[in-house]
Coordinates of C-alpha atoms and ligand atoms in Angstrom, one line a residue:
Chain A
M1 CA -22.1 25.4 -6.5
P2 CA -25.1 24.6 -9.0
V3 CA -24.1 26.0 -12.4
Q4 CA -26.9 27.9 -14.0
P5 CA -27.6 25.5 -17.4
I6 CA -27.3 27.5 -20.6
L7 CA -30.2 26.2 -22.1
S8 CA -33.2 25.1 -20.4
L9 CA -36.5 23.5 -21.5
A10 CA -39.4 23.3 -18.9
G11 CA -42.8 21.5 -20.5
V12 CA -42.1 22.4 -24.2
G13 CA -44.6 20.3 -26.2
K14 CA -45.7 20.7 -29.7
T15 CA -48.8 19.8 -31.7
Y16 CA -48.6 20.2 -35.2
K17 CA -51.6 22.1 -37.3
S18 CA -52.6 18.9 -38.8
G19 CA -53.3 17.7 -35.1
H20 CA -50.1 15.5 -34.8
R21 CA -48.5 15.7 -31.3
A22 CA -44.7 15.7 -32.0
L23 CA -43.4 16.6 -28.8
E24 CA -44.7 15.6 -25.3
A25 CA -43.9 18.5 -22.4
V26 CA -40.1 17.8 -22.5
D27 CA -37.9 19.0 -19.5
L28 CA -34.0 19.5 -20.4
E29 CA -31.3 21.4 -19.2
I30 CA -27.9 21.6 -21.1
H31 CA -24.9 22.7 -19.2
K32 CA -22.3 25.1 -20.5
G33 CA -19.3 23.6 -22.6
E34 CA -21.1 19.9 -22.9
I35 CA -21.7 17.8 -26.0
F36 CA -25.2 16.5 -25.7
A37 CA -26.5 13.9 -28.3
L38 CA -30.3 13.5 -28.8
L39 CA -30.8 10.0 -30.0
G40 CA -34.3 9.0 -31.6
P41 CA -35.4 7.2 -34.9
N42 CA -37.2 8.9 -37.6
G43 CA -40.0 11.3 -36.8
A44 CA -39.1 10.9 -32.9
G45 CA -39.4 14.6 -32.6
K46 CA -35.6 15.6 -32.6
T47 CA -36.2 18.2 -35.6
T48 CA -39.3 19.7 -33.7
M49 CA -37.5 20.1 -30.6
I50 CA -34.8 22.4 -32.0
S51 CA -36.6 24.0 -34.3
I52 CA -38.8 25.2 -30.9
V53 CA -35.5 26.3 -29.5
C54 CA -34.2 28.0 -32.4
G55 CA -37.4 30.0 -33.1
I56 CA -38.3 27.9 -36.2
V57 CA -41.6 26.3 -35.1
N58 CA -44.0 27.6 -32.1
P59 CA -44.0 25.7 -29.1
S60 CA -47.8 24.9 -28.3
E61 CA -46.4 25.2 -24.7
G62 CA -43.7 25.4 -22.1
T63 CA -40.8 27.9 -21.9
I64 CA -37.2 28.0 -23.2
T65 CA -34.4 29.7 -21.3
V66 CA -31.5 30.8 -23.0
D67 CA -28.4 31.6 -20.9
G68 CA -31.0 33.5 -18.8
H69 CA -33.1 35.1 -21.8
D70 CA -36.4 34.0 -22.6
A71 CA -36.7 32.5 -25.9
V72 CA -40.0 34.2 -27.0
R73 CA -39.8 37.4 -24.9
D74 CA -35.9 38.0 -25.2
Y75 CA -35.7 36.3 -28.2
K76 CA -32.9 38.5 -30.0
K77 CA -30.7 37.7 -27.0
A78 CA -31.5 34.5 -27.2
R79 CA -31.0 33.9 -30.7
A80 CA -27.7 35.8 -31.0
M81 CA -26.1 32.8 -28.7
I82 CA -27.6 30.2 -30.8
G83 CA -26.1 28.6 -34.4
L84 CA -28.4 26.1 -36.3
V85 CA -26.8 23.6 -38.9
P86 CA -30.1 22.2 -40.2
Q87 CA -30.8 18.5 -41.3
E88 CA -31.8 19.6 -44.9
L89 CA -29.4 20.8 -47.5
S90 CA -31.3 24.3 -47.6
V91 CA -28.6 26.6 -49.2
D92 CA -28.6 29.6 -51.5
M93 CA -27.7 27.9 -54.6
F94 CA -26.9 31.0 -56.6
E95 CA -24.7 32.4 -53.9
T96 CA -21.0 32.2 -53.3
V97 CA -19.4 30.2 -50.3
I98 CA -17.9 33.5 -48.7
A99 CA -20.9 35.8 -49.6
T100 CA -23.3 33.2 -47.7
A101 CA -21.2 33.2 -44.7
R102 CA -20.8 36.7 -44.6
F103 CA -24.4 37.4 -45.0
S104 CA -25.4 35.1 -42.1
R105 CA -22.9 37.0 -39.6
R106 CA -24.5 40.2 -40.2
L107 CA -27.8 38.7 -40.5
F108 CA -27.2 37.6 -36.8
G109 CA -26.0 41.1 -36.0
R110 CA -22.1 41.0 -36.0
A111 CA -20.2 43.4 -37.6
P112 CA -17.9 42.0 -40.5
D113 CA -14.9 40.3 -39.9
D114 CA -13.1 39.0 -42.9
G115 CA -10.1 37.5 -40.8
Y116 CA -12.7 35.7 -38.6
I117 CA -14.6 34.4 -41.8
E118 CA -11.4 33.3 -43.4
Q119 CA -10.1 31.3 -40.4
L120 CA -13.8 29.6 -40.4
L121 CA -13.7 28.7 -44.2
K122 CA -10.0 27.5 -43.6
D123 CA -10.9 25.1 -40.7
L124 CA -13.8 23.6 -43.1
S125 CA -11.6 23.4 -46.0
L126 CA -13.8 25.8 -47.7
W127 CA -11.1 28.7 -48.5
D128 CA -10.4 27.0 -51.8
K129 CA -14.0 27.3 -52.6
R130 CA -14.9 30.4 -51.2
D131 CA -15.6 32.1 -54.8
S132 CA -17.5 29.1 -56.1
K133 CA -21.2 29.2 -56.2
I134 CA -23.1 27.1 -53.9
M135 CA -24.8 25.0 -56.5
A136 CA -21.5 23.7 -57.7
L137 CA -20.8 21.9 -54.6
S138 CA -20.9 18.6 -53.8
G139 CA -23.7 17.5 -50.9
G140 CA -20.9 17.0 -48.0
M141 CA -19.4 20.5 -49.3
K142 CA -22.5 22.0 -48.8
R143 CA -23.0 20.8 -45.3
R144 CA -19.7 22.1 -44.7
V145 CA -21.3 25.5 -46.0
L146 CA -24.1 25.3 -43.6
I147 CA -21.8 24.6 -40.4
A148 CA -19.7 27.8 -41.7
K149 CA -23.2 29.6 -41.9
A150 CA -24.2 28.5 -38.5
L151 CA -20.7 29.5 -36.7
S152 CA -20.3 32.8 -38.8
H153 CA -21.9 34.8 -35.9
E154 CA -19.7 33.0 -33.2
P155 CA -22.7 31.3 -31.4
D156 CA -22.3 30.1 -27.8
I157 CA -24.7 27.0 -28.6
L158 CA -24.4 25.1 -31.7
F159 CA -27.4 22.6 -33.0
L160 CA -26.3 20.2 -35.2
D161 CA -29.2 18.5 -37.0
E162 CA -27.7 14.9 -38.2
P163 CA -24.5 16.5 -39.2
T164 CA -23.1 13.3 -40.7
A165 CA -26.2 12.3 -43.0
G166 CA -24.9 11.8 -46.3
V167 CA -21.6 12.6 -45.6
D168 CA -18.4 10.4 -46.0
V169 CA -15.8 9.0 -43.4
S170 CA -13.2 11.6 -43.7
L171 CA -15.4 14.5 -43.5
R172 CA -17.3 12.7 -40.6
R173 CA -14.0 12.5 -39.1
D174 CA -13.2 16.0 -40.1
M175 CA -16.3 17.2 -38.2
W176 CA -15.4 15.5 -35.1
K177 CA -11.9 17.2 -35.3
L178 CA -14.1 20.7 -35.6
I179 CA -16.6 19.6 -33.0
G180 CA -13.8 18.9 -30.6
R181 CA -12.0 21.9 -31.3
L182 CA -15.4 23.9 -30.9
R183 CA -16.1 22.5 -27.4
E184 CA -12.1 23.5 -26.3
R185 CA -13.1 26.9 -27.2
G186 CA -16.2 26.4 -24.7
V187 CA -19.3 26.1 -27.5
T188 CA -22.1 24.1 -26.1
I189 CA -23.2 21.5 -28.6
I190 CA -26.0 19.8 -29.1
L191 CA -26.4 16.8 -31.9
T192 CA -29.2 14.9 -33.2
T193 CA -28.2 11.6 -34.8
H194 CA -29.5 8.2 -35.9
Y195 CA -25.7 7.1 -35.7
I196 CA -25.1 5.6 -31.8
E197 CA -21.4 5.2 -32.6
E198 CA -21.4 9.2 -32.8
A199 CA -23.2 9.7 -29.9
E200 CA -21.1 7.2 -28.2
E201 CA -17.9 8.3 -29.7
M202 CA -18.4 12.2 -28.8
A203 CA -21.1 13.1 -26.5
D204 CA -20.8 13.9 -22.6
R205 CA -24.5 13.5 -22.2
V206 CA -27.1 11.6 -24.2
G207 CA -30.8 12.2 -24.2
V208 CA -33.4 9.1 -26.0
I209 CA -36.2 10.4 -27.5
N210 CA -38.9 8.5 -29.3
N211 CA -42.6 9.3 -30.1
G212 CA -42.0 12.9 -28.9
R213 CA -40.7 11.6 -25.7
L214 CA -37.7 12.3 -23.7
L215 CA -37.4 8.7 -22.5
L216 CA -34.3 9.6 -20.5
V217 CA -31.3 11.8 -19.8
D218 CA -27.8 10.7 -18.5
E219 CA -24.0 10.6 -18.6
K220 CA -23.0 8.4 -21.4
S221 CA -21.0 6.4 -19.4
A222 CA -23.7 6.1 -16.4
L223 CA -25.9 5.3 -19.0
M224 CA -24.0 2.5 -20.3
K225 CA -23.3 1.2 -17.0
K226 CA -27.0 1.5 -16.1
L227 CA -28.3 -0.3 -19.0
G228 CA -25.2 -2.0 -20.3
K229 CA -25.8 -5.7 -20.6
R230 CA -22.7 -7.7 -21.4
E231 CA -22.6 -10.7 -23.6
M232 CA -20.1 -13.6 -23.3
D233 CA -19.6 -15.8 -26.1
I234 CA -18.3 -19.4 -25.6
A235 CA -16.8 -21.0 -28.3
L236 CA -17.7 -24.9 -28.4
V237 CA -15.5 -27.4 -29.2
E238 CA -18.5 -29.5 -30.7
P239 CA -21.1 -27.5 -32.0
M240 CA -24.6 -28.3 -30.4
T241 CA -28.0 -28.2 -31.9
T242 CA -29.8 -27.3 -28.1
V243 CA -28.7 -25.9 -25.0
P244 CA -28.7 -28.8 -22.7
G245 CA -31.5 -28.9 -20.0
A246 CA -28.9 -28.7 -17.2
L247 CA -27.8 -25.2 -18.1
S248 CA -31.6 -23.5 -18.1
E249 CA -30.6 -21.6 -15.1
W250 CA -28.4 -19.4 -17.2
D251 CA -29.7 -16.9 -20.0
L252 CA -27.9 -19.0 -23.0
E253 CA -28.7 -19.2 -26.6
L254 CA -26.9 -21.0 -29.3
V255 CA -25.5 -18.7 -32.2
D256 CA -23.3 -19.1 -35.0
E257 CA -24.9 -22.3 -36.2
G258 CA -24.2 -23.9 -32.7
H259 CA -20.4 -23.1 -32.5
K260 CA -21.3 -20.4 -29.7
L261 CA -23.3 -20.5 -26.6
R262 CA -24.0 -16.7 -25.6
Y263 CA -24.5 -15.7 -22.3
T264 CA -26.1 -12.3 -21.5
F265 CA -25.4 -10.9 -18.0
D266 CA -25.7 -7.7 -16.1
A267 CA -22.3 -6.5 -15.2
Q268 CA -23.6 -4.6 -12.5
A269 CA -24.9 -7.4 -10.5
E270 CA -22.9 -8.7 -7.7
R271 CA -23.0 -12.5 -9.2
T272 CA -22.7 -12.2 -12.8
G273 CA -23.0 -16.2 -12.6
I274 CA -19.9 -16.8 -14.8
P275 CA -17.9 -18.9 -12.4
S276 CA -20.5 -21.4 -11.7
L277 CA -21.5 -21.6 -15.4
L278 CA -17.9 -22.6 -16.5
R279 CA -17.9 -24.9 -13.5
K280 CA -20.8 -26.6 -14.7
L281 CA -19.7 -26.7 -18.4
G282 CA -16.9 -28.6 -17.2
D283 CA -18.8 -31.2 -15.1
L284 CA -21.3 -31.9 -17.9
D285 CA -17.7 -32.1 -20.2
I286 CA -18.5 -29.5 -22.7
G287 CA -15.4 -28.4 -24.0
F288 CA -14.6 -24.9 -25.1
K289 CA -12.2 -23.4 -26.7
D290 CA -12.4 -19.8 -26.5
L291 CA -14.0 -16.9 -24.1
E292 CA -15.1 -13.5 -25.3
T293 CA -17.4 -11.0 -23.7
S294 CA -18.4 -7.5 -25.2
K295 CA -20.3 -4.6 -23.8
S296 CA -23.6 -3.6 -25.6
S297 CA -23.3 -0.5 -27.6
L298 CA -25.6 2.3 -27.1
E299 CA -27.6 0.9 -30.2
D300 CA -28.6 -2.0 -28.3
I301 CA -29.3 0.0 -25.0
F302 CA -31.6 2.4 -27.2
V303 CA -33.5 -0.4 -28.8
D304 CA -34.0 -2.2 -25.3
L305 CA -35.6 1.3 -23.9
V306 CA -38.0 1.9 -26.9
S307 CA -39.3 -1.5 -27.0
E308 CA -39.6 -1.6 -23.1
R309 CA -41.4 1.8 -23.5
E310 CA -43.7 0.0 -26.0
Q311 CA -44.4 -2.8 -24.1
E312 CA -45.2 -0.8 -21.2
E313 CA -47.8 1.0 -23.2
A314 CA -49.0 -1.8 -24.9
A315 CA -50.0 -2.9 -21.1
L316 CA -51.4 0.3 -20.2
Chain B
M1 CA -32.0 47.2 -33.6
N2 CA -30.3 44.6 -35.8
L3 CA -29.0 47.5 -38.5
H4 CA -26.8 44.8 -39.6
G5 CA -29.3 42.4 -40.0
I6 CA -31.6 44.7 -42.3
W7 CA -28.7 45.7 -44.2
A8 CA -27.6 41.9 -44.8
I9 CA -30.8 41.1 -46.6
Y10 CA -31.2 44.5 -48.3
R11 CA -27.6 44.0 -49.7
F12 CA -28.6 40.0 -50.3
E13 CA -31.7 41.5 -52.2
M14 CA -29.9 44.0 -54.3
A15 CA -27.2 41.6 -55.4
R16 CA -30.1 39.2 -56.4
A17 CA -31.2 41.6 -58.9
L18 CA -27.8 42.8 -60.0
R19 CA -26.8 39.4 -61.2
T20 CA -29.8 39.8 -63.7
L21 CA -29.0 43.1 -64.2
W22 CA -29.4 42.8 -67.8
Q23 CA -32.9 41.4 -67.9
S24 CA -33.9 43.8 -65.1
V25 CA -33.0 46.6 -66.9
A26 CA -33.5 45.4 -70.8
T27 CA -36.9 44.0 -70.1
P28 CA -38.6 47.3 -69.0
V29 CA -37.1 49.4 -71.3
I30 CA -38.1 47.5 -74.5
T31 CA -41.6 47.1 -73.0
T32 CA -41.8 50.8 -72.6
S33 CA -40.4 51.5 -76.1
L34 CA -42.8 49.1 -77.5
Y35 CA -45.6 50.8 -75.9
F36 CA -44.6 54.6 -77.3
V37 CA -44.4 52.6 -80.8
V38 CA -48.0 51.6 -80.3
F39 CA -49.9 53.9 -78.1
G40 CA -47.4 57.1 -78.9
G41 CA -46.8 56.4 -82.4
A42 CA -50.1 54.7 -84.0
I43 CA -52.8 55.7 -81.6
G44 CA -51.5 59.1 -80.6
S45 CA -50.5 60.2 -84.2
R46 CA -54.7 60.3 -84.3
M47 CA -55.6 61.3 -80.9
Q48 CA -52.9 64.6 -80.6
Q49 CA -54.0 66.0 -76.9
V50 CA -55.7 64.8 -74.0
G51 CA -56.5 68.0 -71.9
G52 CA -53.8 70.0 -73.5
V53 CA -51.2 67.8 -73.2
N54 CA -49.5 65.7 -76.0
Y55 CA -50.9 62.0 -76.0
G56 CA -47.2 60.1 -76.1
S57 CA -46.4 62.4 -73.1
F58 CA -49.8 61.7 -71.4
I59 CA -49.5 58.3 -71.3
V60 CA -45.6 58.0 -69.5
P61 CA -46.8 58.7 -65.8
G62 CA -49.4 55.4 -66.6
L63 CA -46.6 53.6 -68.1
I64 CA -44.4 54.2 -65.0
M65 CA -47.2 53.3 -62.8
L66 CA -47.8 50.4 -64.6
T67 CA -44.2 48.7 -64.2
L68 CA -43.7 50.0 -60.6
L69 CA -46.6 48.2 -59.5
T70 CA -45.7 45.1 -60.9
Q71 CA -42.3 45.1 -60.1
S72 CA -43.1 46.2 -57.0
I73 CA -45.3 43.2 -56.5
S74 CA -43.0 40.7 -58.0
N75 CA -39.7 41.8 -56.6
A76 CA -40.8 41.5 -52.7
S77 CA -43.1 38.7 -53.4
I78 CA -40.6 36.4 -54.9
G79 CA -38.0 37.8 -52.2
I80 CA -39.8 36.3 -49.3
Y81 CA -41.3 33.1 -51.4
F82 CA -37.9 31.9 -52.6
P83 CA -36.6 31.3 -49.2
K84 CA -39.7 29.8 -48.1
F85 CA -39.7 27.4 -51.3
T86 CA -35.9 26.6 -50.9
G87 CA -36.1 26.3 -47.2
T88 CA -33.2 28.8 -46.6
I89 CA -35.9 30.8 -44.5
Y90 CA -35.1 28.7 -41.6
E91 CA -32.0 31.2 -41.0
L92 CA -34.3 34.1 -41.2
L93 CA -36.9 32.6 -38.5
S94 CA -33.6 31.7 -36.4
A95 CA -31.8 35.1 -36.6
P96 CA -32.1 37.6 -33.9
I97 CA -34.1 39.8 -36.1
S98 CA -37.3 41.2 -35.9
S99 CA -40.3 41.0 -38.3
M100 CA -40.5 44.6 -39.0
E101 CA -36.7 44.6 -39.4
M102 CA -37.1 41.7 -41.9
V103 CA -39.8 43.7 -43.9
I104 CA -37.7 46.7 -43.8
G105 CA -34.8 44.9 -45.7
Y106 CA -36.9 43.0 -48.1
V107 CA -39.5 46.1 -48.8
G108 CA -36.8 48.4 -49.1
A109 CA -34.8 46.4 -51.5
A110 CA -38.1 45.5 -53.8
A111 CA -38.9 49.2 -53.5
T112 CA -35.5 50.6 -54.4
K113 CA -35.3 48.4 -57.4
S114 CA -38.7 49.4 -58.6
V115 CA -38.2 53.1 -58.0
A116 CA -34.6 52.7 -60.1
L117 CA -36.5 51.0 -63.0
G118 CA -39.0 53.7 -63.0
L119 CA -36.4 56.2 -63.5
I120 CA -35.1 54.4 -66.4
I121 CA -38.2 54.1 -67.8
L122 CA -38.8 57.9 -67.4
A123 CA -35.7 58.6 -69.1
T124 CA -36.4 56.3 -72.1
S125 CA -39.4 58.1 -72.5
T126 CA -37.7 61.5 -73.0
L127 CA -36.0 59.7 -75.9
F128 CA -39.6 59.7 -77.8
V129 CA -41.5 62.3 -76.4
P130 CA -40.9 65.6 -74.8
L131 CA -41.4 65.9 -71.4
Q132 CA -41.6 68.6 -68.4
I133 CA -42.2 67.6 -64.5
A134 CA -44.3 70.4 -62.7
H135 CA -43.4 69.4 -59.3
P136 CA -40.5 66.9 -59.2
L137 CA -40.4 66.6 -55.8
A138 CA -44.1 65.6 -55.4
M139 CA -43.3 63.1 -58.5
I140 CA -40.2 61.5 -56.3
A141 CA -42.5 61.2 -53.3
F142 CA -45.3 59.5 -55.2
L143 CA -42.7 57.2 -57.1
I144 CA -41.5 56.4 -53.4
L145 CA -44.6 55.9 -51.8
T146 CA -46.0 53.9 -54.4
A147 CA -43.1 51.2 -54.7
L148 CA -43.1 50.8 -51.1
T149 CA -46.7 50.1 -50.5
F150 CA -46.6 47.8 -53.4
S151 CA -43.8 46.1 -52.0
L152 CA -45.5 45.9 -48.8
F153 CA -48.5 44.4 -50.7
G154 CA -45.7 41.9 -52.6
F155 CA -44.6 40.6 -49.3
I156 CA -47.8 39.9 -48.3
I157 CA -48.5 37.9 -51.1
G158 CA -44.9 36.1 -50.9
V159 CA -45.9 35.0 -47.7
W160 CA -49.2 34.1 -48.6
A161 CA -48.3 31.9 -52.1
Q162 CA -47.7 28.5 -51.7
G163 CA -46.9 27.8 -55.7
F164 CA -44.8 30.0 -58.1
E165 CA -48.4 30.4 -60.0
Q166 CA -49.8 32.1 -57.3
L167 CA -47.3 34.6 -57.1
S168 CA -48.2 35.9 -60.5
I169 CA -52.0 35.6 -59.9
V170 CA -52.4 38.7 -58.2
P171 CA -50.4 40.8 -60.5
A172 CA -52.1 39.4 -63.6
L173 CA -55.7 39.1 -62.5
L174 CA -55.7 42.2 -60.4
V175 CA -53.0 44.7 -60.7
T176 CA -52.5 44.9 -64.4
P177 CA -56.4 44.8 -65.2
L178 CA -56.7 47.4 -62.7
T179 CA -53.9 49.5 -63.9
F180 CA -55.0 49.4 -67.6
L181 CA -58.5 50.3 -66.7
G182 CA -57.4 52.9 -64.1
G183 CA -56.4 55.6 -66.7
A184 CA -52.9 54.6 -67.6
F185 CA -53.8 55.5 -71.0
Y186 CA -56.5 57.7 -71.2
S187 CA -58.4 60.2 -68.7
I188 CA -61.4 58.9 -67.1
D189 CA -63.2 62.1 -68.3
M190 CA -63.2 60.6 -71.5
L191 CA -65.3 57.6 -70.3
P192 CA -69.2 57.7 -70.8
Q193 CA -71.3 57.4 -68.0
P194 CA -71.6 55.0 -65.7
W195 CA -68.1 53.7 -66.3
R196 CA -66.6 57.4 -65.2
T197 CA -68.2 56.7 -61.9
V198 CA -67.4 52.8 -61.7
S199 CA -63.6 53.9 -62.3
L200 CA -63.7 56.1 -59.2
F201 CA -63.8 52.7 -57.3
N202 CA -60.8 51.6 -58.9
P203 CA -57.5 52.3 -56.4
V204 CA -55.0 52.6 -59.5
V205 CA -57.2 55.6 -60.7
Y206 CA -55.8 57.4 -57.7
L207 CA -52.3 56.4 -58.1
V208 CA -52.2 57.1 -61.8
S209 CA -53.9 60.6 -61.3
G210 CA -51.9 61.8 -58.6
F211 CA -48.8 60.7 -60.4
R212 CA -50.0 62.4 -63.4
W213 CA -50.6 65.4 -61.4
S214 CA -46.8 65.8 -60.3
F215 CA -46.1 66.2 -64.1
F216 CA -48.7 68.1 -65.9
S217 CA -50.6 69.8 -62.9
K218 CA -53.7 68.0 -63.5
G219 CA -55.1 64.8 -62.8
D220 CA -58.6 62.8 -62.8
V221 CA -59.0 63.2 -59.0
S222 CA -57.7 65.9 -56.5
V223 CA -54.1 65.1 -54.9
A224 CA -55.3 65.1 -51.7
W225 CA -57.6 61.9 -52.6
S226 CA -54.6 60.1 -54.5
L227 CA -52.0 60.9 -51.2
G228 CA -55.0 59.7 -48.6
F229 CA -55.6 56.6 -50.8
I230 CA -51.7 55.4 -50.7
A231 CA -51.5 56.2 -47.1
L232 CA -54.9 53.9 -46.2
F233 CA -53.4 51.1 -48.5
M234 CA -50.1 51.3 -46.9
A235 CA -51.7 51.3 -43.5
L236 CA -53.8 48.6 -44.5
C237 CA -50.3 46.3 -45.7
L238 CA -48.8 47.2 -42.3
I239 CA -51.7 45.7 -40.3
L240 CA -52.1 42.5 -41.8
I241 CA -47.7 41.8 -42.2
A242 CA -48.0 42.6 -38.4
W243 CA -50.7 40.5 -38.0
I244 CA -48.9 37.6 -40.1
F245 CA -45.6 38.1 -38.0
K246 CA -47.6 37.8 -34.5
S247 CA -49.6 34.5 -35.8
G248 CA -46.6 33.0 -37.8
Y249 CA -49.4 32.9 -40.4
R250 CA -47.6 30.3 -43.3
L251 CA -44.2 31.2 -41.9
K252 CA -43.9 29.0 -39.1
S253 CA -45.6 25.9 -38.1
Ligands
ATP1 N1 -45.0 21.1 -40.1 C1 -45.2 19.6 -39.6 N2 -46.5 19.5 -39.8 C2 -47.0 18.3 -39.3 N3 -46.4 17.2 -38.6 C3 -44.9 17.5 -38.7 C4 -44.5 18.5 -39.2 N4 -43.2 18.6 -39.0 C5 -43.0 17.3 -38.7 N5 -43.8 16.9 -38.2 C6 -44.3 15.7 -37.9 O1 -43.4 15.3 -36.3 C7 -43.1 14.1 -36.0 C8 -41.5 14.4 -35.6 O2 -41.1 14.8 -36.5 P1 -39.4 15.4 -36.6 O3 -39.0 16.1 -37.9 O4 -39.2 16.3 -35.6 O5 -38.8 14.0 -36.2 P2 -37.1 13.9 -36.3 O6 -36.9 13.1 -34.9 O7 -36.1 14.9 -36.6 O8 -37.0 12.9 -37.4 P3 -35.6 12.5 -38.2 O9 -34.9 11.4 -37.5 O10 -36.6 11.5 -39.4 O11 -35.3 13.6 -38.7 C9 -43.1 13.5 -37.4 O12 -44.2 12.5 -37.5 C10 -43.4 14.2 -38.4 O13 -44.3 13.7 -39.4
MG2 MG1 -34.9 15.7 -38.0

């Protein structure tokens, strides 16, 4: 049985008043309960896309549906389901932590619930700071306050726009724990990031965006398989200065000042070419002492994709 | 109707004033006292009476109006400008709250504050001059209507403004001069022609006149005109605000 997506974008595009085309007709469906990572370089259009869904930026075209509610016509129902942690640290400096969390809950139409707010602040290690003015908090703490505000009305969908920008390792780990707990409660999470490891570690699906275009959307594992190149490093006994001509049929390069031969191959291909390469090395009397293979990270995939697109565009 | 949302904004705005309670109250009280010393004491001792009313008492409605207009505008305009400036407006824009509910929260709070100030000034005045209020209900009605209308106007200025200077431009360049020229401290009957006629084009004349009528049963123009003018200006502000939210003007990109 096909499940209705909790959020869907159909042909959503944005041209800013400056004439800048920040988003090209994006089609995207987010499933309930998943963690979706939107990955892209600076200026790709991630914040623009999120802002449109949340009602902060008017779309130039397209429709957005949140759990069956049109985000424009039925905006109250749609927005009540969404919490947003913005990229910028925009907070009311003169407010206290607990006052701002209570404010957000009410603003989103929910009756006060001190028990919930208390638990939320405790989960975010903000309870001890509840009566502090926000301006007296550190940057990482301010980000937690923003998360508390976004979660104060118990949203079904949480947007995190670069949640770990300017956040230290321990807070980042806390953040992942929190996201894990939210997912257990069934909260759908959409996050943007430049940090590939983040998407790689947490996301179920990844969307790659560049120049306002959603280049591809796929299961993270499928994406890794589909595009994942593998590398094998062959540690040589004797360093080389050039790759011998007899090895030209393999895609080899010298790294580590000639101490290693690097072979790049497609792990999904039927023939990886590894056995024949090793045989050939034996034939040529090239001694090696170690072999090491590695998966390419999402980062490599991403760089590949972006440059592929750019080449395609240049070819047009 | 997102009543919780309206209440959240209203409370937030009131809390902002309470944090600076001392300034919010002391400034107008001191200013008013100074006006009484200068106008009531120094000038009033030579003028004695205006239209049968002791000059010191005569200027009370004008003084209250002056504060009401400037405070309504500045309260409401800062209320909405500040979130734009700090970026916290993202939350308002992403909340399930209609534009009118947002306006009710901000304008309601701004109007509440300026009405409270008006009453404080009124109370301060009684320390300096004898006062009786002929139509207390009408007086309260004028106070509230004017506060609401100019808070709406202030809200529009706050949306329009792109810098702190612009926030004070309209009050400083328009409202204060119009109030001074609008019979706050004199009756426009005292003016020679053609200034008397010119004054009738000054909207503040109608506000001050109506308000003064509620104290002394007489004004420069009839009460109906005063009420009509406030209603008209309020309608204009509401139309403008509806348009601002519909078009997203300067709030959304
Ligand atoms: N209000 C605006 N007016 C005009 N152009 C804008 C506006 N906001 C964003 N842009 C432009 O739109 C493009 C996309 O911006 P956006 O903020 O969505 O990128 P992003 O993917 O979030 O980048 P980052 O990773 O740096 O946060 C950029 O080129 C940006 O300059
Ligand atoms: Mg961004």
